[in-house]
PDB file of C-alpha atoms in Angstrom:
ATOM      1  CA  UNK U  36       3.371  -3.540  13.899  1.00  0.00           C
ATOM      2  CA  UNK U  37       4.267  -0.293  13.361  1.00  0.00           C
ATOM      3  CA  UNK U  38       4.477  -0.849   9.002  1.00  0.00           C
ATOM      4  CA  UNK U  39       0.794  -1.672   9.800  1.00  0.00           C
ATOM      5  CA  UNK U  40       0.179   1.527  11.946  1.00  0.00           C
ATOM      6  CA  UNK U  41       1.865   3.683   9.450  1.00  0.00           C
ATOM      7  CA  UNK U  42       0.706   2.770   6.348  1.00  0.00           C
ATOM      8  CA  UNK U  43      -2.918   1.090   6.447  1.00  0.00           C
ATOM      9  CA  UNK U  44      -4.044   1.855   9.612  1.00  0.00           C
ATOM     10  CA  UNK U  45      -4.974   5.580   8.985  1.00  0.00           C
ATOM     11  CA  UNK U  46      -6.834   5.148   5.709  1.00  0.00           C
ATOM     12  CA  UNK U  47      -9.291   2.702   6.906  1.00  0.00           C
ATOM     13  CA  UNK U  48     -12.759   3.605   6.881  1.00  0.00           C
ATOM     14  CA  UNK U  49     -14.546   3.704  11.135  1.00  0.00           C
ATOM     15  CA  UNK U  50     -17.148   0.886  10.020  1.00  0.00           C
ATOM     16  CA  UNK U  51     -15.628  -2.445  11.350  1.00  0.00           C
ATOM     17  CA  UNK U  52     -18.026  -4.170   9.576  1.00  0.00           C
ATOM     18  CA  UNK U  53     -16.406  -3.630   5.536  1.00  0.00           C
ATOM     19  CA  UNK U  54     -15.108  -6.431   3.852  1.00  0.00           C
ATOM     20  CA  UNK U  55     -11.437  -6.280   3.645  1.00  0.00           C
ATOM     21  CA  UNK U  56      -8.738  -8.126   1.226  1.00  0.00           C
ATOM     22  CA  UNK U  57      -5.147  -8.168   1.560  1.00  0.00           C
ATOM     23  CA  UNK U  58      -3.581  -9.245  -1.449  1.00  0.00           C
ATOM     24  CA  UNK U  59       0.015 -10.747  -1.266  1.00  0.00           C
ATOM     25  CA  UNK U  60      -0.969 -11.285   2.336  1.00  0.00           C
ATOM     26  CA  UNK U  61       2.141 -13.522   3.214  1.00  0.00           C
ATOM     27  CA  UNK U  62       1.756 -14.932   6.418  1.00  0.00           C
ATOM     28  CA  UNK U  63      -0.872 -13.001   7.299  1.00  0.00           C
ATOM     29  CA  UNK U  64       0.351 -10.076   9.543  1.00  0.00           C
ATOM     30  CA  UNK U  65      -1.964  -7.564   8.157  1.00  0.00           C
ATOM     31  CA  UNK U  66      -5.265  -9.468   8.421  1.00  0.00           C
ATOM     32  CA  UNK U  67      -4.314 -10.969  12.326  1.00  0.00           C
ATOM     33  CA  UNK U  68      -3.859  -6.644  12.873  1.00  0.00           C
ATOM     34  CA  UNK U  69      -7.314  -6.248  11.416  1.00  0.00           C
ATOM     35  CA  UNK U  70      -8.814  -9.073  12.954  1.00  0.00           C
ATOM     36  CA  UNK U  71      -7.917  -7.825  16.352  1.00  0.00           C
ATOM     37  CA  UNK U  72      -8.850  -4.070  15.887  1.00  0.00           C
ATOM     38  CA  UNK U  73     -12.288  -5.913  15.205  1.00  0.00           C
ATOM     39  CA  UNK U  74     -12.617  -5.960  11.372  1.00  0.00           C
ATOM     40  CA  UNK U  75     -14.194  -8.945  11.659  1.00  0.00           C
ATOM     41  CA  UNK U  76     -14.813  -9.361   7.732  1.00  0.00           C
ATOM     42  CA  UNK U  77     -11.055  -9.062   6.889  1.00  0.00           C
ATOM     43  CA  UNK U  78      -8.811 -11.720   4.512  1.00  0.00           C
ATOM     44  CA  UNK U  79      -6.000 -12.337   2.606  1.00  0.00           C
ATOM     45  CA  UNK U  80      -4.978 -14.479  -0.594  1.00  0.00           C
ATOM     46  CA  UNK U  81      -1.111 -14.991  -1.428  1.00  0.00           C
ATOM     47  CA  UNK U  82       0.056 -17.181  -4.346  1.00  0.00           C
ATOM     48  CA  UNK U  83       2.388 -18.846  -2.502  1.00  0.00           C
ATOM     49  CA  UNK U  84       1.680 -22.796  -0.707  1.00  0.00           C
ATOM     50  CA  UNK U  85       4.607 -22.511   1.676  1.00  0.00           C
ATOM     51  CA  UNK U  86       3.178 -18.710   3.387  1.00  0.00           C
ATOM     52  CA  UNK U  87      -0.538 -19.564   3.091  1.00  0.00           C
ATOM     53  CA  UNK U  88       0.323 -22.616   4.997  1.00  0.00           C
ATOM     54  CA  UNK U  89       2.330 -20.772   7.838  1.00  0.00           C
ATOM     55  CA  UNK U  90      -0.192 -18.548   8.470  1.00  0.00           C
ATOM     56  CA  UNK U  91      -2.825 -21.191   8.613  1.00  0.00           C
ATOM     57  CA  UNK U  92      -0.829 -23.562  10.992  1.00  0.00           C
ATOM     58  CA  UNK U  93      -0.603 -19.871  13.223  1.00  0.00           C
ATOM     59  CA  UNK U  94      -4.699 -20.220  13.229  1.00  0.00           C
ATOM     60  CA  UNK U  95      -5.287 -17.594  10.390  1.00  0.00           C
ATOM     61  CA  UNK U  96      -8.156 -19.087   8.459  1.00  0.00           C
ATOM     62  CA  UNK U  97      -8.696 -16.125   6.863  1.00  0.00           C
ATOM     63  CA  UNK U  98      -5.835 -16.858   4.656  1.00  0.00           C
ATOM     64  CA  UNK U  99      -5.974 -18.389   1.813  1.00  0.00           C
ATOM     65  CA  UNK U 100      -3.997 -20.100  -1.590  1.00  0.00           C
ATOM     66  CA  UNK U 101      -5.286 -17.629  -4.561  1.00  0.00           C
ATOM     67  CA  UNK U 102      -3.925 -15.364  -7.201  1.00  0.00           C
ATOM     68  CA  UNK U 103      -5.894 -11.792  -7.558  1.00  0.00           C
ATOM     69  CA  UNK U 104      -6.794 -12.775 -11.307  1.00  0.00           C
ATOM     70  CA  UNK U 105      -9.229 -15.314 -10.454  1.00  0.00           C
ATOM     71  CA  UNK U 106     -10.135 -14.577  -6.510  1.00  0.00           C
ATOM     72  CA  UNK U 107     -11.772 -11.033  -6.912  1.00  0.00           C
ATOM     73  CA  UNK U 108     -15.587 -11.132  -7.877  1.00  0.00           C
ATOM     74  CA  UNK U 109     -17.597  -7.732  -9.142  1.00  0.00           C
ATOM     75  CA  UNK U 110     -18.056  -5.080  -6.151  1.00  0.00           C
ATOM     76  CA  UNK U 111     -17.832  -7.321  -3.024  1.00  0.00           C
ATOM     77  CA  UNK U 112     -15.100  -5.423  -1.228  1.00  0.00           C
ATOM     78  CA  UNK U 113     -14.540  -1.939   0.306  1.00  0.00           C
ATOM     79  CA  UNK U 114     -11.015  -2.193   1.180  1.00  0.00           C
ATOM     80  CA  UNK U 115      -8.240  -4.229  -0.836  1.00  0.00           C
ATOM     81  CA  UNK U 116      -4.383  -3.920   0.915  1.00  0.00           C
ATOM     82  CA  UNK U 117      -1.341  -4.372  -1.523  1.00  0.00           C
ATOM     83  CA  UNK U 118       1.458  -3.703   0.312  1.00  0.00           C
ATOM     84  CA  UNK U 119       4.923  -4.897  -1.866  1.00  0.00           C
ATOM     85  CA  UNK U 120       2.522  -6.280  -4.222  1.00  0.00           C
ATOM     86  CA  UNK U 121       2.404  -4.108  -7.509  1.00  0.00           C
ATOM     87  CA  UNK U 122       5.818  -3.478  -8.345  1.00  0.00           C
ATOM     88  CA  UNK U 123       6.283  -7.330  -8.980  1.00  0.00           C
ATOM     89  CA  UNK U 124       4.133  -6.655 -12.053  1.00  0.00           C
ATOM     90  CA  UNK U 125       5.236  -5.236 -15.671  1.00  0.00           C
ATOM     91  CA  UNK U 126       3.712  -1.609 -16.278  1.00  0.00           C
ATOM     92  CA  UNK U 127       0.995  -3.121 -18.257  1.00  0.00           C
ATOM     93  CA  UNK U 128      -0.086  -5.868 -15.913  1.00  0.00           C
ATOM     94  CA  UNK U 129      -0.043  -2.779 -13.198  1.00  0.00           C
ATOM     95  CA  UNK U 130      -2.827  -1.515 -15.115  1.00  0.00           C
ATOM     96  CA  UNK U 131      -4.636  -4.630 -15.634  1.00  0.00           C
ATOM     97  CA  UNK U 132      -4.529  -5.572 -11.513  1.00  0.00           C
ATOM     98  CA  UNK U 133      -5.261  -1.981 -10.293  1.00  0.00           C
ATOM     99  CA  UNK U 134      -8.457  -2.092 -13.358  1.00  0.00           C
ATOM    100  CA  UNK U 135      -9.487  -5.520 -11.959  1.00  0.00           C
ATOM    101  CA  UNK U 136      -9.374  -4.312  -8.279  1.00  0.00           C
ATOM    102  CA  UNK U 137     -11.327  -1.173  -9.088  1.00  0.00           C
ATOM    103  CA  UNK U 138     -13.687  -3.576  -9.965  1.00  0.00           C
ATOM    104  CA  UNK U 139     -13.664  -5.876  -7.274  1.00  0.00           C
ATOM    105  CA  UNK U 140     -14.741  -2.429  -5.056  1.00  0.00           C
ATOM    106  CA  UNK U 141     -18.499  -1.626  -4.129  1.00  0.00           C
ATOM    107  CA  UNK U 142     -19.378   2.442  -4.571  1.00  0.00           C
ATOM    108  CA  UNK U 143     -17.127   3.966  -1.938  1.00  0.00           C
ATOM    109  CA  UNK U 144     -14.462   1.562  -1.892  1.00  0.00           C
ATOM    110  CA  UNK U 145     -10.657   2.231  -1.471  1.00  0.00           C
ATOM    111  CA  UNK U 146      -6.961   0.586  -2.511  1.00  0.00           C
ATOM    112  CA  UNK U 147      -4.697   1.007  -0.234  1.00  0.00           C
ATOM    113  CA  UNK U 148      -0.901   0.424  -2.016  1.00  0.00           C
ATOM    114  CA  UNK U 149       2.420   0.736  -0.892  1.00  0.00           C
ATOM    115  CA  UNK U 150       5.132   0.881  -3.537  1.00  0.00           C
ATOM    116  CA  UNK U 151       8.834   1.307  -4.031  1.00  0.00           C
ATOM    117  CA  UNK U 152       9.335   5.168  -4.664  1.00  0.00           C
ATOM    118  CA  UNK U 153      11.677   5.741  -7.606  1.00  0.00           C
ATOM    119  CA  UNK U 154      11.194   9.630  -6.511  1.00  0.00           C
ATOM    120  CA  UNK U 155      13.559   9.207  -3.802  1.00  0.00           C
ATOM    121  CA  UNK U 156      17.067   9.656  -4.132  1.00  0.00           C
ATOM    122  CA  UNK U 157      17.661   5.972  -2.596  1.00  0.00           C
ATOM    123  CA  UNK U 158      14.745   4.684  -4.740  1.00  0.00           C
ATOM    124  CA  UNK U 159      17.365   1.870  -6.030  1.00  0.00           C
ATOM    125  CA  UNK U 160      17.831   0.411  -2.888  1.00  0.00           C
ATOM    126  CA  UNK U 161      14.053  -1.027  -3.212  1.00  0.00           C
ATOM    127  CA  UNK U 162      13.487  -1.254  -6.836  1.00  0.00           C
ATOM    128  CA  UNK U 163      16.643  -3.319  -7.236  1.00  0.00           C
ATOM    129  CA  UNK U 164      17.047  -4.984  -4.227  1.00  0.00           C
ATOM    130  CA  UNK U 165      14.704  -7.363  -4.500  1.00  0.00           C
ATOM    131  CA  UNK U 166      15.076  -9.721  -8.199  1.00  0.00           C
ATOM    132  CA  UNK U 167      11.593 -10.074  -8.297  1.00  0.00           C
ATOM    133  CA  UNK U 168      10.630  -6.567  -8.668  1.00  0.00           C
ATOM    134  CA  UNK U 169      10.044  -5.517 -11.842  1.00  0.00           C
ATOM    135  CA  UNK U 170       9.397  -1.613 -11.807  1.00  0.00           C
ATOM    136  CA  UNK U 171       8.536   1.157  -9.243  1.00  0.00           C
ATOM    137  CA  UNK U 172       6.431   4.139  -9.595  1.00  0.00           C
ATOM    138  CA  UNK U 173       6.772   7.855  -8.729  1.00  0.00           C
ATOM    139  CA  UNK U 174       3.936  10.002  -7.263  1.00  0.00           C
ATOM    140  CA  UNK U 175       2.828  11.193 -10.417  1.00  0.00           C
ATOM    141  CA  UNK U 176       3.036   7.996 -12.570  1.00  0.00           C
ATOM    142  CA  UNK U 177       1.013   6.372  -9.898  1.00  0.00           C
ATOM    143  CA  UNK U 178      -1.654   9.526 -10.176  1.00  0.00           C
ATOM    144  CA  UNK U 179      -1.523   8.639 -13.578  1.00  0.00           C
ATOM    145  CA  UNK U 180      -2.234   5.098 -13.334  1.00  0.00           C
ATOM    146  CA  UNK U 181      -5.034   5.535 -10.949  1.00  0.00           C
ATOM    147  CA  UNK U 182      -7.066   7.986 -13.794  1.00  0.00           C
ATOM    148  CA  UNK U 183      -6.383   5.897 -16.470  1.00  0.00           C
ATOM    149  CA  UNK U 184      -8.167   3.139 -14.258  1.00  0.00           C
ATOM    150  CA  UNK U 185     -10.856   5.326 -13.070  1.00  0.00           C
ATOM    151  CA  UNK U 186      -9.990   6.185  -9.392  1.00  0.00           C
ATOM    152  CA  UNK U 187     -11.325   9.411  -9.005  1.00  0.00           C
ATOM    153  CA  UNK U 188      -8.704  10.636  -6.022  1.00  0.00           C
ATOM    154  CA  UNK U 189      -5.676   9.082  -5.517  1.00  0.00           C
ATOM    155  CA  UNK U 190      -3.998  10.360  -2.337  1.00  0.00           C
ATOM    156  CA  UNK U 191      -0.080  10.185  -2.060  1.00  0.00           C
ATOM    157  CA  UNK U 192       1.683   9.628   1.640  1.00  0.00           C
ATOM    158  CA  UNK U 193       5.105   9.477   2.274  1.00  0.00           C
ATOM    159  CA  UNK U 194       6.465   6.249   4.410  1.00  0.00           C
ATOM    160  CA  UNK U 195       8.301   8.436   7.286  1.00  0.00           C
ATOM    161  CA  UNK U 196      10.135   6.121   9.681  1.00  0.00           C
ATOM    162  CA  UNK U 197       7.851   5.077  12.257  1.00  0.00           C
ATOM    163  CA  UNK U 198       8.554   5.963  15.957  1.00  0.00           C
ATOM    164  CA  UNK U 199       7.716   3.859  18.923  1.00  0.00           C
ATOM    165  CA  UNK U 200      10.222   4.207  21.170  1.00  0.00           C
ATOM    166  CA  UNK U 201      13.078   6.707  21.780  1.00  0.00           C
ATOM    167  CA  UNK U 202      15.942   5.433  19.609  1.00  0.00           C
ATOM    168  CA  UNK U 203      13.094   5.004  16.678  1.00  0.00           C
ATOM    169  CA  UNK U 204      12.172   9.143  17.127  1.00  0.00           C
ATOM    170  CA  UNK U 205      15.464   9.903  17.060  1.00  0.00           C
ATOM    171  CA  UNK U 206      16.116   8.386  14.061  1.00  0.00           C
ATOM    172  CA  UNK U 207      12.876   9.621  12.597  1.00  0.00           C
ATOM    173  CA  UNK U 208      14.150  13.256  13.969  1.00  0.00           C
ATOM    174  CA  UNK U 209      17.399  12.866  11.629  1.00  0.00           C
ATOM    175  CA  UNK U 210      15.710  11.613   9.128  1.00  0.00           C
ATOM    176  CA  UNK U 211      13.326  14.880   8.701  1.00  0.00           C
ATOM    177  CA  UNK U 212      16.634  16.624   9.007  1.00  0.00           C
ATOM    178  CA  UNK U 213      18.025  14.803   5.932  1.00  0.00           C
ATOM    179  CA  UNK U 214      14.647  14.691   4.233  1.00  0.00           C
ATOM    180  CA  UNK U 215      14.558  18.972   4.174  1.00  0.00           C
ATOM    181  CA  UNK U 216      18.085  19.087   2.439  1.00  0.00           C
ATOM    182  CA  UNK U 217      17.120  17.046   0.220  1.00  0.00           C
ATOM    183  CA  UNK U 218      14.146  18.244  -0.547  1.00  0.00           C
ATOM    184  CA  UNK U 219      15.984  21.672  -0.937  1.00  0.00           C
ATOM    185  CA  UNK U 220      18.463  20.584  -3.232  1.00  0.00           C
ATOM    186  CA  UNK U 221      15.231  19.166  -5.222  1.00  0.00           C
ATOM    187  CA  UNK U 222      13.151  22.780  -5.252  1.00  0.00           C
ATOM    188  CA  UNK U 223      16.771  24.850  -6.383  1.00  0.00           C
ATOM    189  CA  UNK U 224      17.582  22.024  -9.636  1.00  0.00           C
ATOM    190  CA  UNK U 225      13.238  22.212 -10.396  1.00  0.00           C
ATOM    191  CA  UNK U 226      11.856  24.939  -9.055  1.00  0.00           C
ATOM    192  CA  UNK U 227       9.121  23.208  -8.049  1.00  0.00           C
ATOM    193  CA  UNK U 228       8.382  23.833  -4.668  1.00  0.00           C
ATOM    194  CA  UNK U 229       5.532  21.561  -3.839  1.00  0.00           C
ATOM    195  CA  UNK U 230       5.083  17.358  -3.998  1.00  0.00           C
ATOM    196  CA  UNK U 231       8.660  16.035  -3.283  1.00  0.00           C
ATOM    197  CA  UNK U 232       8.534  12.465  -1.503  1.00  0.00           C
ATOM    198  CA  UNK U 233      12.075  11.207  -0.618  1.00  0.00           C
ATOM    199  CA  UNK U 234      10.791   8.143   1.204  1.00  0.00           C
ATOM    200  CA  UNK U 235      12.066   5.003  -0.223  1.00  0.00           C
ATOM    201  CA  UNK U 236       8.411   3.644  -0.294  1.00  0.00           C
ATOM    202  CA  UNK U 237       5.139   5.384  -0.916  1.00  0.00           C
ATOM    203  CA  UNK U 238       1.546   4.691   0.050  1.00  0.00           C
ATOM    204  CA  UNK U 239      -1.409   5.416  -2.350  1.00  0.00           C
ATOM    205  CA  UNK U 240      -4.631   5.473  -1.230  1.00  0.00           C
ATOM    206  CA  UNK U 241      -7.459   5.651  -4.158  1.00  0.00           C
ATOM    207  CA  UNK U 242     -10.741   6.084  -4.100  1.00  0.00           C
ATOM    208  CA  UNK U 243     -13.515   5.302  -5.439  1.00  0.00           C
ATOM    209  CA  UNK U 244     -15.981   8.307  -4.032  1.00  0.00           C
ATOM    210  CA  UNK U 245     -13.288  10.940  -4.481  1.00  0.00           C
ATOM    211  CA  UNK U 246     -13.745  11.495  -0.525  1.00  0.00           C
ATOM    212  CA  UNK U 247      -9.833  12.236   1.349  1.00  0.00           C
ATOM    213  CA  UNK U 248      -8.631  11.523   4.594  1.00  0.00           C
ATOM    214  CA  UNK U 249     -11.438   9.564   6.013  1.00  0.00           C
ATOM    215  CA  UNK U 250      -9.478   7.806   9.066  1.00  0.00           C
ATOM    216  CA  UNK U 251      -9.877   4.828  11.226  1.00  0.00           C
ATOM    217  CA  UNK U 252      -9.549   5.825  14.715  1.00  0.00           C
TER     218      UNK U 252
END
């Protein structure tokens, strides 16, 4: 899955053995990629009957029913996923989910989020394609949100297409093309030369130890 490969993958810690949640799990797809790269202790809650029970009847008892006000206890996890998750929530119930996951991490623990990026000059496509969405964050604003909560680093990674074959690198190759214009165009209006992310979505990984770039391998 190469979503998976890009965006989760490289921010998990080496130790198979952490306790992992994916919230708004879906079907499941995340935690059967965990599960087979041998994080044994890996899960995932969604609030929604119909994709809980798909990804049971597909064997995946590590999903369940649950909604992540009432499922997370007090420091039992060291990874929590939410991919597409956050920008279904108004600004202030952002804050409260991202305060009550902080929580929910033991000392060294990490959130891994992906997000609509309303940075990028197609941002719109994401934040308003979808009715359900109700905001989408820049790489600052999500800096910001992560200090208000307490998350002592809060690394920002751009969602470059993924390449796994040769049509999906050639792609990616005009895509880097476009991506420098328009990065360009952004350093002559600003003047800012450094932190432009064009990518229509936008990982953020923050953590609780203020360690960086500790990857799975």
């Amino acid at each position: 899955m190469p979503a998976f490969r890009r965006d989760v993958l490289p921010y998990l810690p080496r130790d198979r053995q952490v306790h992992i949640l994916d919230l708004g799990c879906g079907q499941g797809h995340y935690v059967r990629q965990l599960l087979a790269l041998g994080f044994e202790q890996s899960r995932g809650i969604d609030v929604s009957p119909e994709q809980v029970q798909k990804a049971q009847a597909s064997g995946l008892t590590q999903v369940s029913l649950g909604d992540y006000r009432e499922s997370l206890g007090e420091a039992e996890l060291d990874v929590v996923i939410a991919t597409d998750f956050l920008e279904h929530l108004r600004r202030f119930e952002a804050l409260q989910a991202l305060d009550r996951i902080k929580r929910s991490l033991r000392p060294g623990g990490a959130l891994i989020l992906r997000v609509p990026n309303a940075g990028s000059p197609f941002g719109g496509t994401l934040r308003y394609g979808d009715l359900t969405h109700e905001t989408s964050f820049t790489p600052r604003s999500l800096q910001q949100l992560g200090a208000v909560v307490g998350f002592p680093t809060v690394e920002i990674h751009a969602c470059t297409p993924p390449i796994h074959g040769f049509k999906s690198a050639l792609r990616a190759a005009i895509w880097w093309a476009v991506a420098a214009m328009m990065k360009m165009a952004l350093i002559a209006e600003t003047g800012q030369v450094r932190g432009h992310v064009v990518t229509q979505n936008i990982v953020a990984v923050m953590r609780l130890d203020g360690r960086r770039d500790t990857p799975s391998r």
